[in-house]
Coordinates of C-alpha atoms in Angstrom, one line a residue:
Chain A
M172 CA -12.9 31.8 6.0
A173 CA -12.2 30.8 2.4
E174 CA -15.1 29.9 0.1
R175 CA -15.8 26.2 -0.5
I176 CA -16.4 24.4 -3.8
G177 CA -19.8 25.4 -5.1
D178 CA -19.9 28.8 -3.3
S179 CA -20.9 31.5 -5.7
T180 CA -17.9 33.8 -5.1
P181 CA -14.8 31.7 -4.9
R182 CA -11.9 34.0 -3.9
L183 CA -9.3 31.4 -3.2
T184 CA -7.1 32.4 -6.1
G185 CA -7.9 36.1 -5.7
Q186 CA -5.9 36.4 -2.6
A187 CA -2.3 37.6 -2.7
L188 CA 0.4 36.0 -0.8
R189 CA 1.9 38.6 1.6
I190 CA 5.6 38.3 1.7
T191 CA 6.6 39.3 5.2
A192 CA 9.9 39.0 7.1
G193 CA 8.7 36.0 9.2
E194 CA 6.7 33.1 8.0
P195 CA 3.3 32.7 9.8
E196 CA 3.6 30.1 12.6
F197 CA 0.8 27.9 11.0
V198 CA 2.6 27.7 7.7
A199 CA 5.9 26.9 9.4
K200 CA 4.3 24.1 11.4
V201 CA 2.8 22.5 8.3
E202 CA 6.1 22.8 6.6
E203 CA 8.0 21.3 9.5
L204 CA 5.5 18.4 9.9
S205 CA 5.3 17.6 6.2
G206 CA 8.9 18.3 5.3
E207 CA 7.6 19.8 2.1
N208 CA 8.3 23.2 0.4
L209 CA 4.7 24.6 0.4
Y210 CA 5.6 27.6 -1.8
A211 CA 6.8 25.3 -4.6
C212 CA 3.1 24.8 -5.6
Y213 CA 2.1 26.9 -8.6
Q214 CA -1.6 25.8 -8.7
C215 CA -1.5 23.7 -11.9
G216 CA -4.2 21.5 -10.4
K217 CA -2.7 18.2 -11.6
C218 CA -3.1 16.8 -8.1
A219 CA -6.8 17.6 -8.1
A220 CA -7.3 16.3 -11.6
G221 CA -6.0 12.9 -10.7
C222 CA -7.4 12.7 -7.2
L223 CA -9.8 9.7 -7.0
F224 CA -11.3 11.2 -3.8
A225 CA -11.7 14.8 -4.9
D226 CA -15.5 14.3 -5.4
H227 CA -15.8 13.9 -1.6
M228 CA -13.7 16.8 -0.6
D229 CA -14.9 20.3 0.2
F230 CA -11.6 21.8 -1.0
L231 CA -9.6 20.3 -3.8
P232 CA -6.0 19.2 -3.0
N233 CA -4.5 22.2 -4.7
Q234 CA -6.9 24.5 -2.9
V235 CA -5.9 23.0 0.5
L236 CA -2.3 23.8 -0.4
R237 CA -3.3 27.3 -1.3
L238 CA -5.1 27.9 1.9
V239 CA -2.0 26.7 3.8
Q240 CA 0.2 29.1 1.8
L241 CA -2.3 31.9 2.8
A242 CA -2.0 30.7 6.5
D243 CA -5.8 30.3 6.5
E244 CA -6.2 28.0 9.6
S245 CA -9.8 27.3 8.7
V246 CA -8.3 24.6 6.4
L247 CA -8.1 22.6 9.6
T248 CA -11.9 22.2 9.5
S249 CA -11.8 21.0 5.9
R250 CA -13.0 17.4 5.2
A251 CA -10.3 17.0 2.5
P252 CA -7.4 15.7 4.7
W253 CA -9.7 13.1 6.3
V254 CA -10.9 11.9 2.8
C255 CA -7.3 11.6 1.5
A256 CA -6.3 7.9 1.7
S257 CA -2.6 8.6 1.1
C258 CA -2.7 6.7 -2.2
L259 CA 0.1 9.0 -3.4
A260 CA -1.2 9.4 -7.0
C261 CA -0.7 13.2 -6.6
A262 CA 2.7 12.8 -5.0
V263 CA 4.1 10.9 -8.0
R264 CA 2.5 13.3 -10.5
C265 CA 3.3 16.8 -9.0
P266 CA 5.5 18.6 -11.5
K267 CA 7.0 20.6 -8.7
G268 CA 7.8 17.6 -6.6
V269 CA 5.4 18.5 -3.7
D270 CA 4.2 15.4 -1.8
I271 CA 0.7 16.7 -1.1
A272 CA -0.2 13.5 0.8
K273 CA 2.4 14.7 3.4
V274 CA 0.7 18.0 3.6
M275 CA -2.6 16.2 4.2
E276 CA -1.0 14.1 6.9
A277 CA 0.4 17.2 8.6
L278 CA -3.1 18.8 8.6
R279 CA -4.6 15.6 10.0
L280 CA -2.0 15.4 12.7
L281 CA -2.5 19.1 13.7
S282 CA -6.1 18.2 14.4
L283 CA -5.4 14.8 15.9
R284 CA -3.0 16.3 18.3
Q285 CA -5.7 18.7 19.5
G286 CA -7.8 15.7 20.3
E287 CA -9.9 15.5 17.1
T288 CA -10.7 12.1 15.6
G289 CA -11.6 11.0 12.1
L290 CA -13.1 7.7 13.2
R291 CA -16.5 7.2 14.8
W292 CA -16.0 4.0 16.7
A293 CA -19.7 3.2 17.0
E294 CA -20.0 3.3 13.2
I295 CA -17.2 0.8 12.3
P296 CA -18.8 -1.8 10.0
P297 CA -18.7 -5.4 11.3
G298 CA -16.3 -7.8 9.7
V299 CA -13.5 -5.4 8.6
P300 CA -10.1 -7.1 8.7
Q301 CA -7.3 -6.2 11.0
I302 CA -5.2 -4.6 8.1
A303 CA -8.0 -2.1 7.6
L304 CA -8.5 -1.4 11.3
V305 CA -4.9 -0.8 12.0
G306 CA -4.6 1.4 8.9
A307 CA -7.7 3.5 9.9
T308 CA -6.8 3.9 13.5
R309 CA -3.2 4.9 12.6
K310 CA -4.4 7.5 10.1
L311 CA -7.6 8.8 11.8
T312 CA -7.1 8.6 15.5
P313 CA -4.7 10.4 17.9
Chain B
M291 CA 23.3 -14.4 17.1
P292 CA 25.0 -16.0 14.1
D293 CA 28.3 -14.7 12.9
A294 CA 27.7 -12.7 9.7
K295 CA 31.1 -13.8 8.3
N296 CA 30.5 -17.4 9.0
P297 CA 26.8 -18.0 8.4
S298 CA 25.2 -21.2 9.2
P299 CA 24.5 -23.3 6.1
I300 CA 20.8 -23.7 7.0
T301 CA 19.8 -20.1 7.2
H302 CA 22.1 -18.9 4.5
H303 CA 21.1 -21.2 1.7
P304 CA 20.6 -18.7 -1.2
S305 CA 17.2 -20.1 -2.0
R306 CA 16.0 -19.8 1.6
I307 CA 14.9 -16.2 2.1
P308 CA 13.6 -14.6 5.3
Y309 CA 9.9 -13.8 4.8
F310 CA 7.7 -11.3 6.6
P311 CA 4.0 -12.4 6.6
G312 CA 2.2 -9.6 8.4
C313 CA -1.2 -9.8 10.1
A314 CA -3.4 -10.3 7.0
L315 CA -1.6 -13.4 5.8
K316 CA -2.3 -15.1 9.1
D317 CA -5.9 -13.9 9.0
Q318 CA -8.1 -13.2 6.0
A319 CA -5.4 -13.7 3.4
E320 CA -4.2 -17.2 4.4
A321 CA -4.7 -18.2 0.8
F322 CA -2.0 -15.7 -0.2
E323 CA 0.6 -17.2 2.1
E324 CA -0.3 -20.8 1.4
S325 CA -0.2 -20.4 -2.4
A326 CA 3.0 -18.3 -2.3
R327 CA 4.9 -20.8 -0.2
A328 CA 3.8 -23.7 -2.4
A329 CA 4.6 -21.8 -5.6
M330 CA 8.1 -20.8 -4.3
A331 CA 8.7 -24.4 -3.3
A332 CA 7.9 -25.4 -6.8
L333 CA 10.5 -22.9 -8.0
G334 CA 13.1 -24.2 -5.5
Y335 CA 12.8 -21.4 -2.9
E336 CA 11.8 -21.5 0.7
L337 CA 10.1 -18.5 2.3
A338 CA 11.4 -18.8 5.8
E339 CA 9.1 -17.0 8.3
L340 CA 10.9 -14.3 10.2
P341 CA 11.2 -15.3 13.9
R342 CA 9.4 -12.9 16.4
W343 CA 8.1 -10.6 13.7
N344 CA 5.7 -7.9 14.7
C345 CA 3.1 -5.7 13.0
C346 CA 4.6 -3.3 10.4
G347 CA 2.1 -0.6 11.3
T348 CA 0.2 -1.1 8.0
V349 CA 0.4 2.5 6.9
Y350 CA 3.7 4.4 6.6
S351 CA 3.8 7.6 8.7
L352 CA 4.2 10.6 6.4
A353 CA 5.1 13.0 9.2
T354 CA 8.7 14.1 9.9
D355 CA 8.4 13.9 13.6
D356 CA 6.7 10.6 14.1
L357 CA 9.7 8.5 14.8
M358 CA 7.7 6.1 17.0
R359 CA 5.8 4.9 14.0
H360 CA 9.1 3.5 12.6
L361 CA 9.8 1.4 15.6
G362 CA 7.7 -1.6 14.5
P363 CA 9.3 -1.8 11.0
V364 CA 12.8 -1.3 12.4
R365 CA 12.3 -4.1 15.0
N366 CA 11.5 -6.4 12.1
L367 CA 14.7 -5.4 10.3
V368 CA 16.6 -6.1 13.5
R369 CA 15.2 -9.7 13.4
V370 CA 16.6 -10.1 9.9
Q371 CA 20.0 -8.7 11.1
E372 CA 19.9 -11.3 14.0
L373 CA 19.8 -14.0 11.4
G374 CA 22.8 -12.6 9.8
E375 CA 20.7 -12.0 6.7
T376 CA 20.5 -9.0 4.5
R377 CA 17.2 -9.4 2.7
L378 CA 13.5 -9.6 3.7
V379 CA 10.8 -10.6 1.3
T380 CA 7.1 -9.6 1.7
L381 CA 3.9 -10.6 0.0
C382 CA 1.5 -8.0 1.3
A383 CA 1.8 -4.8 -0.7
M384 CA 1.1 -2.7 2.4
C385 CA 3.8 -4.4 4.5
Y386 CA 6.2 -4.1 1.6
N387 CA 5.6 -0.4 1.4
T388 CA 5.8 0.3 5.1
L389 CA 8.9 -1.8 5.7
A390 CA 10.8 -0.6 2.6
R391 CA 10.0 3.1 3.3
S392 CA 10.9 2.9 7.0
S393 CA 14.2 1.2 6.1
R394 CA 15.0 4.1 3.8
F395 CA 13.8 6.7 6.3
V396 CA 16.2 5.5 9.1
G397 CA 18.9 4.7 6.6
A398 CA 18.9 8.3 5.3
D399 CA 19.6 9.9 8.7
P400 CA 22.0 8.5 11.3
E401 CA 20.4 10.7 14.0
R402 CA 16.9 9.2 13.5
L403 CA 18.4 5.7 13.6
E404 CA 20.3 6.5 16.8
R405 CA 17.2 7.7 18.5
I406 CA 15.3 4.6 17.6
N407 CA 18.2 2.4 18.7
A408 CA 18.3 4.2 22.0
F409 CA 14.7 3.5 22.5
M410 CA 14.9 -0.2 21.9
D411 CA 16.0 -2.0 25.1
E412 CA 15.9 -5.6 24.2
E413 CA 17.2 -5.6 20.6
A414 CA 20.7 -5.1 19.3
D415 CA 21.1 -1.8 17.5
Y416 CA 19.9 -1.8 13.9
R417 CA 22.9 -1.1 11.7
G418 CA 21.0 -0.5 8.5
G419 CA 21.4 -2.2 5.2
V420 CA 18.5 -4.8 5.2
E421 CA 16.9 -4.8 1.8
V422 CA 13.2 -5.1 1.7
L423 CA 11.9 -6.9 -1.3
H424 CA 8.4 -7.7 -2.7
L425 CA 8.0 -11.3 -3.9
L426 CA 7.3 -9.9 -7.4
Q427 CA 10.8 -8.4 -7.5
L428 CA 12.3 -11.7 -6.5
L429 CA 10.3 -13.5 -9.2
R430 CA 11.2 -10.9 -11.9
D431 CA 14.8 -10.0 -11.0
E432 CA 16.2 -13.2 -9.5
V433 CA 14.1 -16.2 -10.6
G434 CA 13.3 -14.7 -14.0
F435 CA 10.1 -15.0 -15.9
E436 CA 11.7 -17.2 -18.6
E437 CA 12.7 -19.7 -15.9
I438 CA 9.1 -19.5 -14.5
E439 CA 7.7 -20.1 -18.0
A440 CA 10.0 -23.1 -18.4
K441 CA 8.6 -24.6 -15.2
V442 CA 4.9 -24.1 -16.0
K443 CA 3.1 -27.4 -15.9
K444 CA -0.4 -26.2 -16.6
P445 CA -0.4 -23.2 -18.9
L446 CA -3.3 -20.9 -18.0
A447 CA -4.3 -20.7 -21.7
G448 CA -7.2 -18.4 -22.4
V449 CA -7.6 -17.2 -18.8
R450 CA -8.3 -13.5 -19.1
V451 CA -6.9 -11.8 -16.0
A452 CA -6.9 -8.1 -15.1
P453 CA -3.8 -7.3 -13.0
Y454 CA -4.7 -4.9 -10.2
Y455 CA -1.7 -3.2 -8.6
G456 CA -3.4 -0.7 -6.3
C457 CA -1.0 1.9 -4.7
M458 CA 1.5 0.4 -2.4
L459 CA 3.6 -1.6 -4.9
L460 CA 4.1 1.4 -7.1
R461 CA 4.1 4.6 -5.0
P462 CA 6.1 6.5 -4.0
R463 CA 8.6 6.2 -6.7
E464 CA 11.6 5.5 -4.5
V465 CA 10.1 2.2 -3.3
G466 CA 7.9 1.4 -6.3
I467 CA 8.7 -1.9 -7.9
D468 CA 7.6 -0.7 -11.4
A469 CA 6.5 2.5 -13.3
P470 CA 4.0 4.2 -11.0
D471 CA 1.4 4.9 -13.7
S472 CA 2.1 2.2 -16.2
P473 CA 3.4 -1.0 -14.4
E474 CA 3.9 -4.2 -16.4
V475 CA 5.4 -6.7 -14.0
L476 CA 2.1 -8.6 -13.3
E477 CA 1.3 -8.6 -17.0
A478 CA 4.7 -10.2 -17.7
L479 CA 4.3 -12.8 -15.1
F480 CA 0.8 -13.8 -16.3
S481 CA 2.1 -14.0 -19.9
A482 CA 4.8 -16.3 -18.7
L483 CA 2.1 -18.5 -17.1
G484 CA 0.3 -18.7 -20.4
A485 CA -2.6 -16.5 -19.3
E486 CA -4.0 -13.5 -21.1
P487 CA -3.3 -10.3 -19.1
L488 CA -5.6 -7.4 -19.8
D489 CA -4.8 -3.8 -19.6
F490 CA -7.3 -1.5 -18.0
P491 CA -7.0 2.1 -16.9
Q492 CA -7.8 1.6 -13.3
K493 CA -5.0 -1.0 -12.6
A494 CA -2.9 1.4 -10.5
E495 CA -5.8 3.3 -8.9
C496 CA -6.6 3.3 -5.2
C497 CA -9.4 1.0 -3.9
G498 CA -10.1 3.3 -1.0
A499 CA -7.9 1.2 1.4
Y500 CA -8.7 1.7 5.1
Q501 CA -11.6 4.0 4.3
T502 CA -13.5 0.7 4.3
V503 CA -13.6 1.3 8.1
S504 CA -14.4 5.1 8.2
D505 CA -16.3 5.7 5.0
P506 CA -17.3 2.5 3.1
E507 CA -19.4 4.4 0.6
I508 CA -16.2 5.9 -0.9
V509 CA -14.8 2.4 -1.2
R510 CA -17.9 1.1 -2.8
E511 CA -17.7 3.9 -5.4
R512 CA -14.0 3.1 -6.1
V513 CA -14.7 -0.7 -6.3
R514 CA -17.5 -0.1 -8.8
E515 CA -15.2 1.8 -11.1
I516 CA -12.3 -0.6 -10.8
V517 CA -14.4 -3.7 -11.3
S518 CA -16.5 -2.2 -14.1
A519 CA -13.4 -1.2 -16.0
A520 CA -11.9 -4.7 -15.6
R521 CA -15.1 -6.2 -16.8
R522 CA -15.2 -3.9 -19.8
A523 CA -11.7 -5.0 -20.7
G524 CA -13.0 -8.6 -20.8
A525 CA -11.6 -9.8 -17.5
E526 CA -12.7 -13.1 -16.0
L527 CA -10.5 -12.7 -12.9
I528 CA -8.8 -9.8 -11.1
A529 CA -5.4 -10.6 -9.5
T530 CA -3.9 -8.5 -6.8
S531 CA -1.0 -8.5 -4.3
C532 CA -2.7 -6.5 -1.5
P533 CA -4.9 -8.2 1.1
L534 CA -6.8 -4.9 1.7
C535 CA -7.4 -4.4 -2.0
Q536 CA -8.6 -8.0 -2.2
F537 CA -10.9 -7.6 0.7
N538 CA -12.4 -4.3 -0.7
L539 CA -12.8 -5.6 -4.2
E540 CA -14.6 -8.8 -3.0
T541 CA -16.6 -7.2 -0.2
H542 CA -17.8 -4.1 -1.9
Q543 CA -18.6 -5.6 -5.3
S544 CA -22.3 -4.8 -5.7
V545 CA -24.3 -7.8 -6.8
A546 CA -27.1 -5.3 -7.6
H547 CA -24.8 -3.6 -10.0
H548 CA -23.9 -6.8 -11.9
P549 CA -25.4 -10.2 -11.3
S550 CA -22.1 -12.2 -11.7
P551 CA -19.3 -11.1 -9.5
I552 CA -15.6 -11.2 -10.7
T553 CA -13.4 -13.4 -8.6
V554 CA -10.5 -11.6 -7.0
V555 CA -7.4 -13.8 -6.6
Y556 CA -3.9 -13.3 -5.3
F557 CA -1.3 -13.4 -8.1
T558 CA 0.4 -16.3 -6.2
Q559 CA -2.7 -18.5 -6.6
L560 CA -2.4 -18.3 -10.4
L561 CA 1.4 -18.8 -10.2
A562 CA 1.0 -21.9 -8.0
L563 CA -1.8 -23.3 -10.2
A564 CA 0.3 -22.9 -13.4
L565 CA 3.3 -24.5 -11.6
G566 CA 1.3 -27.6 -10.9
V567 CA 0.7 -27.1 -7.2
P568 CA -2.1 -29.4 -6.0
E569 CA -5.5 -27.8 -5.8
D570 CA -5.8 -28.2 -2.0
K571 CA -2.8 -25.8 -1.6
L572 CA -4.1 -23.1 -3.8
G573 CA -6.4 -21.6 -1.2
F574 CA -9.3 -21.1 -3.6
A575 CA -11.8 -22.2 -0.9
G576 CA -10.9 -19.2 1.2
L577 CA -12.1 -16.7 -1.4
K578 CA -15.6 -15.2 -1.4
F579 CA -16.1 -15.9 -5.1
D580 CA -14.7 -19.3 -6.0
P581 CA -12.7 -19.3 -9.3
R582 CA -12.9 -23.1 -9.6
P583 CA -16.1 -23.3 -11.8
L584 CA -14.3 -21.0 -14.3
L585 CA -11.0 -22.9 -14.0
S586 CA -12.6 -26.3 -14.4
E587 CA -14.2 -25.1 -17.6
R588 CA -10.7 -24.7 -18.8
E589 CA -9.7 -28.0 -17.3
L590 CA -7.2 -26.3 -15.0
V591 CA -8.7 -27.8 -11.8

């Protein structure tokens, strides 16, 4: 498992991409679901710099992308995709044209389709409007 | 179904435009709809509610294989087609985004559209080509801000308003109604109304959106930043086009953080006010923080 923010020996960027004949299945799946070219990312960090929710993420958006490139499936247990609100600030700013929100959506869906949920029904605050409930259930439940 | 080549004079009057309300405008954002309809009437337009409209889905699916999520938006586009119309105007920024993106998504790939059409039993096939507009586009590109300025009856002189765009009017670029990081359409509108629009760095930042359900603490943080920045810029009002932004900015404003909350209005309420719409059609009573004390100081209500 890769180190998370704050760990003493971050080795996320120390790992080399292994170029093999076939793409790992996990990477191919994320690429297919997101429709994005994951290898376009060159780790400039602009997405993370402008992300309004990065403070609440265990991995920054660019790190999430790196973990996917490395086919590190532990990224599926990351909190980051659940915190991402699809505000698309990163998507319009990425100099390589990668829509990271789509990668986050793909990771959420891979978990949701395994039966995970990002919404605890019992903890839904009272009085939230329909527009918020529909949005949250569409994004955070299978 | 009306014949597209021989449209009925009622539905095809150029100033009568099919309008998609969405759930929020029939619920917590009634003030948005009421003020928009009154303002458009003052400008000589009728927002004609789309028959048999259904939920747009609120959030656009970002996955390539989630065709089912486009069914709701496409059904609404079929309703427009049934009227023999080619345009659909929205008020809610989230509906605008979802409908406009789905329209492009199915328009870009005949196979996707074919699958969705095959799934729909009751409706005629969607042929594509319905243009989804946000009311601000109609005001800017068709009515024109000069025309609006000429029709202002009560200039909002000295009203310092922070335009808050949020995300869905601006991003992604292909459906954004203005520059994603430096929009100006609301500023131009408020200037035409005689108000004083204020620039503030958080105007295109996310409020946290539906995280208000799953993680309200994140939203409270976002709202604190947005509202504090608007206040620092000297704002007396914040104006928005998104019912979810409006809800979040109102609900999560911390009174502990600042004793006097900033009123969060819909941009159509200011438009209607300036155009001389009677006070009972402005929907101010439906807001958590009533702007009328402020507006009466300026002798506007």
